[in-house]
Structure formats: C-alpha cells, structure tokens
Amino acid sequence: LAIADAEGGEWTATLVGQPQNFVDAHCPEDPYPPQLWADAAMYFAAMPFVDKLPGGRYLCARTLAARGLPFFEGRTLGQVAHIVQLAISHNS
C-alpha cells in the first residue's frame, strides 16, 4: 500500500503493482455527454425538497449511485463523484 499527499489537503492510497486508473474528482474537464447533464437536471428539478442529499462530494456520490439512476448507469463511483464535483463547482 502506498500513501501520498494529494491536492486540497486530501491523500491517496494505492495498491503497489496495480494499475492506477482513477478518476480525478478535482479535474475541471467535463468528459460527460450533454444528455447526462440534461437527464440529471430533469431528475434534480423533480426531486422533492425533503429528499436532501448528504453534504460532501463522496457521500453525495454514494447516495446518488445507490439510487440506480439511469443516467449514471455504467458509471463508477469515482465518475459519479467527479460529476458531483463538476456540478458543485459549476454552481459556485
């Protein structure tokens, strides 16, 4: 196990000798199709106010991934966390 400091006071833990094909949740580039964003916008616009999402990128991503939303189908938790981060930074 290799542990290293990362940007923003975060850290990474990787398995030595294994491929490191992780998604950088802080990357500002948006590789996702416009239809994903349109479907997500429709979902959130229709979401009841009482259905709050947890704070923090990771917990929010876990909650959304667990809902089995069609627009996240086939996406990894890292990709969902990246999408959450892009949405947060876009609305800031």
CSV table of N, CA, C and O in Angstrom, one decimal:
chain,number,residue,atom,x,y,z
A,1,LEU,N,0.8,-1.2,0.0
A,1,LEU,CA,0.0,0.0,0.0
A,1,LEU,C,0.9,1.2,0.0
A,1,LEU,O,1.8,1.3,0.8
A,2,ALA,N,0.6,2.2,-0.9
A,2,ALA,CA,1.4,3.4,-1.0
A,2,ALA,C,0.4,4.6,-0.7
A,2,ALA,O,-0.6,4.7,-1.3
A,3,ILE,N,0.8,5.4,0.3
A,3,ILE,CA,0.0,6.5,0.7
A,3,ILE,C,0.8,7.8,0.3
A,3,ILE,O,2.0,7.9,0.6
A,4,ALA,N,0.1,8.8,-0.3
A,4,ALA,CA,0.7,10.0,-0.7
A,4,ALA,C,-0.2,11.2,-0.5
A,4,ALA,O,-1.5,11.0,-0.5
A,5,ASP,N,0.3,12.4,-0.3
A,5,ASP,CA,-0.5,13.6,-0.2
A,5,ASP,C,-1.0,14.0,-1.5
A,5,ASP,O,-0.3,13.7,-2.6
A,6,ALA,N,-2.2,14.5,-1.6
A,6,ALA,CA,-2.8,15.0,-2.8
A,6,ALA,C,-3.2,16.5,-2.6
A,6,ALA,O,-3.0,17.0,-1.6
A,7,GLU,N,-3.8,17.0,-3.7
A,7,GLU,CA,-4.2,18.4,-3.7
A,7,GLU,C,-5.3,18.6,-2.7
A,7,GLU,O,-6.1,17.7,-2.4
A,8,GLY,N,-5.4,19.8,-2.2
A,8,GLY,CA,-6.5,20.2,-1.3
A,8,GLY,C,-6.5,19.6,0.1
A,8,GLY,O,-7.6,19.4,0.7
A,9,GLY,N,-5.4,19.1,0.5
A,9,GLY,CA,-5.3,18.5,1.8
A,9,GLY,C,-5.8,17.1,1.9
A,9,GLY,O,-5.9,16.5,2.9
A,10,GLU,N,-6.1,16.5,0.7
A,10,GLU,CA,-6.5,15.2,0.6
A,10,GLU,C,-5.3,14.2,0.5
A,10,GLU,O,-4.2,14.7,0.4
A,11,TRP,N,-5.5,12.9,0.5
A,11,TRP,CA,-4.5,12.0,0.3
A,11,TRP,C,-5.0,10.8,-0.5
A,11,TRP,O,-6.2,10.7,-0.7
A,12,THR,N,-4.0,10.1,-1.0
A,12,THR,CA,-4.4,8.9,-1.8
A,12,THR,C,-3.7,7.6,-1.2
A,12,THR,O,-2.7,7.7,-0.7
A,13,ALA,N,-4.4,6.5,-1.4
A,13,ALA,CA,-3.9,5.2,-1.0
A,13,ALA,C,-4.0,4.3,-2.2
A,13,ALA,O,-5.1,4.2,-2.7
A,14,THR,N,-2.9,3.8,-2.7
A,14,THR,CA,-3.0,2.9,-3.9
A,14,THR,C,-2.3,1.6,-3.6
A,14,THR,O,-1.5,1.5,-2.7
A,15,LEU,N,-2.7,0.6,-4.3
A,15,LEU,CA,-2.1,-0.7,-4.2
A,15,LEU,C,-0.8,-0.8,-5.1
A,15,LEU,O,-0.9,-0.5,-6.3
A,16,VAL,N,0.3,-1.1,-4.5
A,16,VAL,CA,1.5,-1.2,-5.3
A,16,VAL,C,1.5,-2.3,-6.3
A,16,VAL,O,1.0,-3.4,-6.0
A,17,GLY,N,1.9,-2.0,-7.5
A,17,GLY,CA,1.9,-3.0,-8.5
A,17,GLY,C,0.6,-3.2,-9.3
A,17,GLY,O,0.5,-4.1,-10.1
A,18,GLN,N,-0.4,-2.4,-9.0
A,18,GLN,CA,-1.7,-2.5,-9.6
A,18,GLN,C,-1.9,-1.2,-10.5
A,18,GLN,O,-1.4,-0.2,-10.2
A,19,PRO,N,-2.7,-1.4,-11.6
A,19,PRO,CA,-2.9,-0.2,-12.4
A,19,PRO,C,-3.6,0.9,-11.6
A,19,PRO,O,-4.5,0.6,-10.8
A,20,GLN,N,-3.2,2.1,-11.9
A,20,GLN,CA,-3.8,3.3,-11.2
A,20,GLN,C,-4.6,4.1,-12.2
A,20,GLN,O,-4.2,5.1,-12.6
A,21,ASN,N,-5.8,3.6,-12.5
A,21,ASN,CA,-6.7,4.2,-13.4
A,21,ASN,C,-7.9,4.9,-12.7
A,21,ASN,O,-9.0,4.6,-13.0
A,22,PHE,N,-7.5,5.8,-11.8
A,22,PHE,CA,-8.5,6.5,-11.0
A,22,PHE,C,-9.0,7.8,-11.7
A,22,PHE,O,-8.3,8.4,-12.5
A,23,VAL,N,-10.2,8.2,-11.3
A,23,VAL,CA,-10.8,9.4,-11.8
A,23,VAL,C,-10.4,10.5,-10.9
A,23,VAL,O,-10.5,10.4,-9.6
A,24,ASP,N,-9.9,11.6,-11.4
A,24,ASP,CA,-9.5,12.8,-10.6
A,24,ASP,C,-10.8,13.6,-10.4
A,24,ASP,O,-11.2,14.3,-11.3
A,25,ALA,N,-11.4,13.6,-9.2
A,25,ALA,CA,-12.6,14.3,-8.9
A,25,ALA,C,-12.4,15.8,-9.0
A,25,ALA,O,-13.4,16.5,-9.1
A,26,HIS,N,-11.2,16.3,-8.9
A,26,HIS,CA,-11.0,17.7,-9.0
A,26,HIS,C,-10.7,18.2,-10.4
A,26,HIS,O,-10.5,19.4,-10.6
A,27,CYS,N,-10.6,17.3,-11.3
A,27,CYS,CA,-10.3,17.7,-12.7
A,27,CYS,C,-11.5,18.6,-13.2
A,27,CYS,O,-12.6,18.2,-13.2
A,28,PRO,N,-11.2,19.8,-13.8
A,28,PRO,CA,-12.2,20.7,-14.3
A,28,PRO,C,-12.8,20.3,-15.6
A,28,PRO,O,-13.8,20.9,-16.1
A,29,GLU,N,-12.1,19.3,-16.3
A,29,GLU,CA,-12.6,18.9,-17.6
A,29,GLU,C,-13.9,18.1,-17.5
A,29,GLU,O,-14.0,17.2,-16.6
A,30,ASP,N,-14.8,18.3,-18.4
A,30,ASP,CA,-16.1,17.6,-18.4
A,30,ASP,C,-16.2,16.7,-19.6
A,30,ASP,O,-16.5,17.1,-20.7
A,31,PRO,N,-15.9,15.4,-19.4
A,31,PRO,CA,-15.9,14.4,-20.5
A,31,PRO,C,-17.3,13.7,-20.7
A,31,PRO,O,-17.4,12.8,-21.5
A,32,TYR,N,-18.3,14.2,-19.9
A,32,TYR,CA,-19.6,13.5,-19.9
A,32,TYR,C,-20.5,14.1,-21.0
A,32,TYR,O,-20.5,15.3,-21.3
A,33,PRO,N,-21.4,13.2,-21.6
A,33,PRO,CA,-22.2,13.7,-22.7
A,33,PRO,C,-23.3,14.7,-22.2
A,33,PRO,O,-23.8,14.6,-21.0
A,34,PRO,N,-23.7,15.6,-23.1
A,34,PRO,CA,-24.7,16.6,-22.7
A,34,PRO,C,-26.0,15.9,-22.2
A,34,PRO,O,-26.7,16.5,-21.4
A,35,GLN,N,-26.3,14.7,-22.8
A,35,GLN,CA,-27.6,14.1,-22.4
A,35,GLN,C,-27.6,13.7,-20.9
A,35,GLN,O,-28.6,13.7,-20.2
A,36,LEU,N,-26.4,13.3,-20.4
A,36,LEU,CA,-26.3,13.0,-18.9
A,36,LEU,C,-26.7,14.2,-18.1
A,36,LEU,O,-27.4,14.1,-17.2
A,37,TRP,N,-26.1,15.4,-18.5
A,37,TRP,CA,-26.4,16.6,-17.7
A,37,TRP,C,-27.9,17.0,-17.9
A,37,TRP,O,-28.5,17.4,-16.9
A,38,ALA,N,-28.5,16.8,-19.1
A,38,ALA,CA,-29.9,17.1,-19.2
A,38,ALA,C,-30.8,16.2,-18.4
A,38,ALA,O,-31.7,16.6,-17.7
A,39,ASP,N,-30.5,14.9,-18.4
A,39,ASP,CA,-31.2,13.9,-17.6
A,39,ASP,C,-31.1,14.2,-16.1
A,39,ASP,O,-32.0,14.1,-15.3
A,40,ALA,N,-29.8,14.6,-15.7
A,40,ALA,CA,-29.6,14.9,-14.3
A,40,ALA,C,-30.4,16.1,-13.9
A,40,ALA,O,-31.0,16.2,-12.8
A,41,ALA,N,-30.4,17.1,-14.7
A,41,ALA,CA,-31.1,18.4,-14.4
A,41,ALA,C,-32.6,18.1,-14.3
A,41,ALA,O,-33.2,18.6,-13.3
A,42,MET,N,-33.2,17.3,-15.1
A,42,MET,CA,-34.6,16.9,-15.0
A,42,MET,C,-34.8,16.2,-13.7
A,42,MET,O,-35.8,16.4,-13.0
A,43,TYR,N,-34.0,15.2,-13.3
A,43,TYR,CA,-34.1,14.5,-12.1
A,43,TYR,C,-34.1,15.4,-10.9
A,43,TYR,O,-35.0,15.4,-10.0
A,44,PHE,N,-33.1,16.3,-10.8
A,44,PHE,CA,-33.0,17.2,-9.7
A,44,PHE,C,-34.1,18.2,-9.6
A,44,PHE,O,-34.5,18.6,-8.5
A,45,ALA,N,-34.6,18.7,-10.8
A,45,ALA,CA,-35.7,19.6,-10.8
A,45,ALA,C,-37.0,19.0,-10.2
A,45,ALA,O,-37.8,19.7,-9.6
A,46,ALA,N,-37.1,17.7,-10.4
A,46,ALA,CA,-38.3,17.0,-10.0
A,46,ALA,C,-38.2,16.4,-8.6
A,46,ALA,O,-39.1,15.9,-8.0
A,47,MET,N,-37.0,16.4,-8.0
A,47,MET,CA,-36.7,15.9,-6.7
A,47,MET,C,-37.4,16.7,-5.6
A,47,MET,O,-37.2,17.9,-5.6
A,48,PRO,N,-38.2,16.0,-4.7
A,48,PRO,CA,-38.8,16.7,-3.7
A,48,PRO,C,-37.8,17.4,-2.8
A,48,PRO,O,-36.7,16.9,-2.5
A,49,PHE,N,-38.2,18.6,-2.2
A,49,PHE,CA,-37.3,19.4,-1.4
A,49,PHE,C,-36.9,18.6,-0.1
A,49,PHE,O,-35.8,18.7,0.3
A,50,VAL,N,-37.8,17.7,0.4
A,50,VAL,CA,-37.5,17.0,1.6
A,50,VAL,C,-36.5,15.8,1.3
A,50,VAL,O,-35.9,15.3,2.2
A,51,ASP,N,-36.2,15.5,0.0
A,51,ASP,CA,-35.3,14.5,-0.3
A,51,ASP,C,-33.9,15.1,-0.4
A,51,ASP,O,-33.3,15.3,-1.5
A,52,LYS,N,-33.3,15.4,0.7
A,52,LYS,CA,-32.0,16.1,0.7
A,52,LYS,C,-30.9,15.1,0.5
A,52,LYS,O,-30.9,14.0,0.9
A,53,LEU,N,-29.8,15.6,-0.2
A,53,LEU,CA,-28.6,14.8,-0.4
A,53,LEU,C,-27.6,15.1,0.7
A,53,LEU,O,-27.6,16.2,1.2
A,54,PRO,N,-26.8,14.1,1.1
A,54,PRO,CA,-25.8,14.4,2.2
A,54,PRO,C,-24.7,15.4,1.6
A,54,PRO,O,-24.5,15.5,0.4
A,55,GLY,N,-24.2,16.1,2.6
A,55,GLY,CA,-23.1,17.1,2.2
A,55,GLY,C,-21.8,16.3,1.9
A,55,GLY,O,-21.6,15.2,2.3
A,56,GLY,N,-21.0,16.9,1.1
A,56,GLY,CA,-19.7,16.3,0.8
A,56,GLY,C,-19.8,15.5,-0.5
A,56,GLY,O,-20.8,14.8,-0.8
A,57,ARG,N,-18.8,15.6,-1.4
A,57,ARG,CA,-18.8,15.0,-2.7
A,57,ARG,C,-18.9,13.5,-2.6
A,57,ARG,O,-19.7,12.9,-3.3
A,58,TYR,N,-18.2,12.8,-1.7
A,58,TYR,CA,-18.2,11.4,-1.7
A,58,TYR,C,-19.5,10.8,-1.2
A,58,TYR,O,-20.1,9.9,-1.8
A,59,LEU,N,-20.0,11.3,-0.1
A,59,LEU,CA,-21.3,10.8,0.4
A,59,LEU,C,-22.5,11.1,-0.5
A,59,LEU,O,-23.4,10.3,-0.7
A,60,CYS,N,-22.4,12.3,-1.2
A,60,CYS,CA,-23.5,12.6,-2.2
A,60,CYS,C,-23.4,11.6,-3.3
A,60,CYS,O,-24.4,11.1,-3.8
A,61,ALA,N,-22.2,11.4,-3.8
A,61,ALA,CA,-22.0,10.4,-4.9
A,61,ALA,C,-22.4,9.0,-4.6
A,61,ALA,O,-23.1,8.4,-5.4
A,62,ARG,N,-22.1,8.6,-3.4
A,62,ARG,CA,-22.5,7.2,-2.9
A,62,ARG,C,-24.1,7.1,-2.9
A,62,ARG,O,-24.6,6.1,-3.3
A,63,THR,N,-24.7,8.2,-2.4
A,63,THR,CA,-26.2,8.2,-2.3
A,63,THR,C,-26.8,8.1,-3.7
A,63,THR,O,-27.7,7.4,-3.9
A,64,LEU,N,-26.3,9.0,-4.6
A,64,LEU,CA,-26.8,9.0,-5.9
A,64,LEU,C,-26.6,7.7,-6.7
A,64,LEU,O,-27.4,7.2,-7.4
A,65,ALA,N,-25.4,7.1,-6.5
A,65,ALA,CA,-25.0,5.9,-7.2
A,65,ALA,C,-26.0,4.7,-6.7
A,65,ALA,O,-26.4,3.9,-7.5
A,66,ALA,N,-26.3,4.8,-5.4
A,66,ALA,CA,-27.1,3.7,-4.8
A,66,ALA,C,-28.6,3.8,-5.3
A,66,ALA,O,-29.3,2.8,-5.2
A,67,ARG,N,-29.0,4.9,-5.8
A,67,ARG,CA,-30.3,5.1,-6.3
A,67,ARG,C,-30.6,4.4,-7.7
A,67,ARG,O,-31.7,4.3,-8.1
A,68,GLY,N,-29.5,4.0,-8.3
A,68,GLY,CA,-29.7,3.3,-9.6
A,68,GLY,C,-30.3,4.2,-10.7
A,68,GLY,O,-31.0,3.7,-11.5
A,69,LEU,N,-29.9,5.4,-10.7
A,69,LEU,CA,-30.4,6.4,-11.7
A,69,LEU,C,-29.9,6.0,-13.1
A,69,LEU,O,-28.7,5.7,-13.3
A,70,PRO,N,-30.8,6.0,-14.1
A,70,PRO,CA,-30.4,5.5,-15.4
A,70,PRO,C,-29.3,6.3,-16.0
A,70,PRO,O,-28.4,5.8,-16.7
A,71,PHE,N,-29.2,7.6,-15.7
A,71,PHE,CA,-28.1,8.5,-16.3
A,71,PHE,C,-26.8,8.2,-15.7
A,71,PHE,O,-25.8,8.7,-16.3
A,72,PHE,N,-26.7,7.5,-14.6
A,72,PHE,CA,-25.4,7.1,-14.0
A,72,PHE,C,-25.1,5.6,-14.3
A,72,PHE,O,-24.1,5.1,-13.9
A,73,GLU,N,-25.9,4.9,-15.1
A,73,GLU,CA,-25.7,3.5,-15.4
A,73,GLU,C,-24.4,3.3,-16.1
A,73,GLU,O,-24.0,4.0,-17.0
A,74,GLY,N,-23.6,2.4,-15.6
A,74,GLY,CA,-22.3,2.0,-16.1
A,74,GLY,C,-21.2,3.0,-15.6
A,74,GLY,O,-20.0,2.8,-16.0
A,75,ARG,N,-21.5,3.9,-14.8
A,75,ARG,CA,-20.5,4.9,-14.3
A,75,ARG,C,-19.9,4.3,-13.0
A,75,ARG,O,-20.6,3.7,-12.2
A,76,THR,N,-18.7,4.5,-12.7
A,76,THR,CA,-18.0,4.1,-11.5
A,76,THR,C,-18.4,5.2,-10.4
A,76,THR,O,-18.8,6.3,-10.7
A,77,LEU,N,-18.1,4.8,-9.2
A,77,LEU,CA,-18.3,5.7,-8.1
A,77,LEU,C,-17.4,7.0,-8.2
A,77,LEU,O,-17.8,8.1,-8.0
A,78,GLY,N,-16.2,6.7,-8.7
A,78,GLY,CA,-15.3,7.9,-9.0
A,78,GLY,C,-15.9,8.8,-10.0
A,78,GLY,O,-15.7,10.0,-9.9
A,79,GLN,N,-16.5,8.3,-11.1
A,79,GLN,CA,-17.1,9.1,-12.1
A,79,GLN,C,-18.3,9.9,-11.5
A,79,GLN,O,-18.4,11.1,-11.8
A,80,VAL,N,-19.1,9.3,-10.7
A,80,VAL,CA,-20.2,10.0,-10.1
A,80,VAL,C,-19.7,11.1,-9.2
A,80,VAL,O,-20.2,12.2,-9.2
A,81,ALA,N,-18.7,10.8,-8.4
A,81,ALA,CA,-18.1,11.8,-7.6
A,81,ALA,C,-17.5,13.0,-8.4
A,81,ALA,O,-17.7,14.1,-8.0
A,82,HIS,N,-16.9,12.7,-9.5
A,82,HIS,CA,-16.4,13.7,-10.4
A,82,HIS,C,-17.6,14.6,-11.0
A,82,HIS,O,-17.5,15.8,-11.0
A,83,ILE,N,-18.7,13.9,-11.3
A,83,ILE,CA,-19.9,14.6,-11.8
A,83,ILE,C,-20.4,15.5,-10.7
A,83,ILE,O,-20.8,16.7,-11.0
A,84,VAL,N,-20.5,15.0,-9.5
A,84,VAL,CA,-21.0,15.8,-8.4
A,84,VAL,C,-20.1,17.1,-8.2
A,84,VAL,O,-20.5,18.2,-8.0
A,85,GLN,N,-18.7,16.8,-8.3
A,85,GLN,CA,-17.8,18.0,-8.1
A,85,GLN,C,-18.0,19.0,-9.2
A,85,GLN,O,-18.0,20.2,-9.0
A,86,LEU,N,-18.1,18.5,-10.5
A,86,LEU,CA,-18.4,19.5,-11.6
A,86,LEU,C,-19.7,20.3,-11.4
A,86,LEU,O,-19.7,21.5,-11.6
A,87,ALA,N,-20.7,19.6,-10.9
A,87,ALA,CA,-22.0,20.3,-10.6
A,87,ALA,C,-21.8,21.3,-9.5
A,87,ALA,O,-22.3,22.4,-9.6
A,88,ILE,N,-21.1,21.0,-8.5
A,88,ILE,CA,-20.9,21.9,-7.4
A,88,ILE,C,-20.0,23.1,-7.9
A,88,ILE,O,-20.4,24.2,-7.6
A,89,SER,N,-19.0,22.8,-8.6
A,89,SER,CA,-18.1,23.9,-9.0
A,89,SER,C,-18.8,24.8,-10.0
A,89,SER,O,-18.5,26.0,-10.1
A,90,HIS,N,-19.6,24.2,-10.9
A,90,HIS,CA,-20.4,25.0,-11.9
A,90,HIS,C,-21.4,25.9,-11.2
A,90,HIS,O,-21.6,27.0,-11.7
A,91,ASN,N,-22.0,25.5,-10.1
A,91,ASN,CA,-23.0,26.3,-9.4
A,91,ASN,C,-22.4,27.2,-8.4
A,91,ASN,O,-23.1,28.0,-7.7
A,92,SER,N,-21.1,27.2,-8.2
A,92,SER,CA,-20.4,28.1,-7.2
A,92,SER,C,-20.3,29.5,-7.7
A,92,SER,O,-20.2,29.8,-8.9
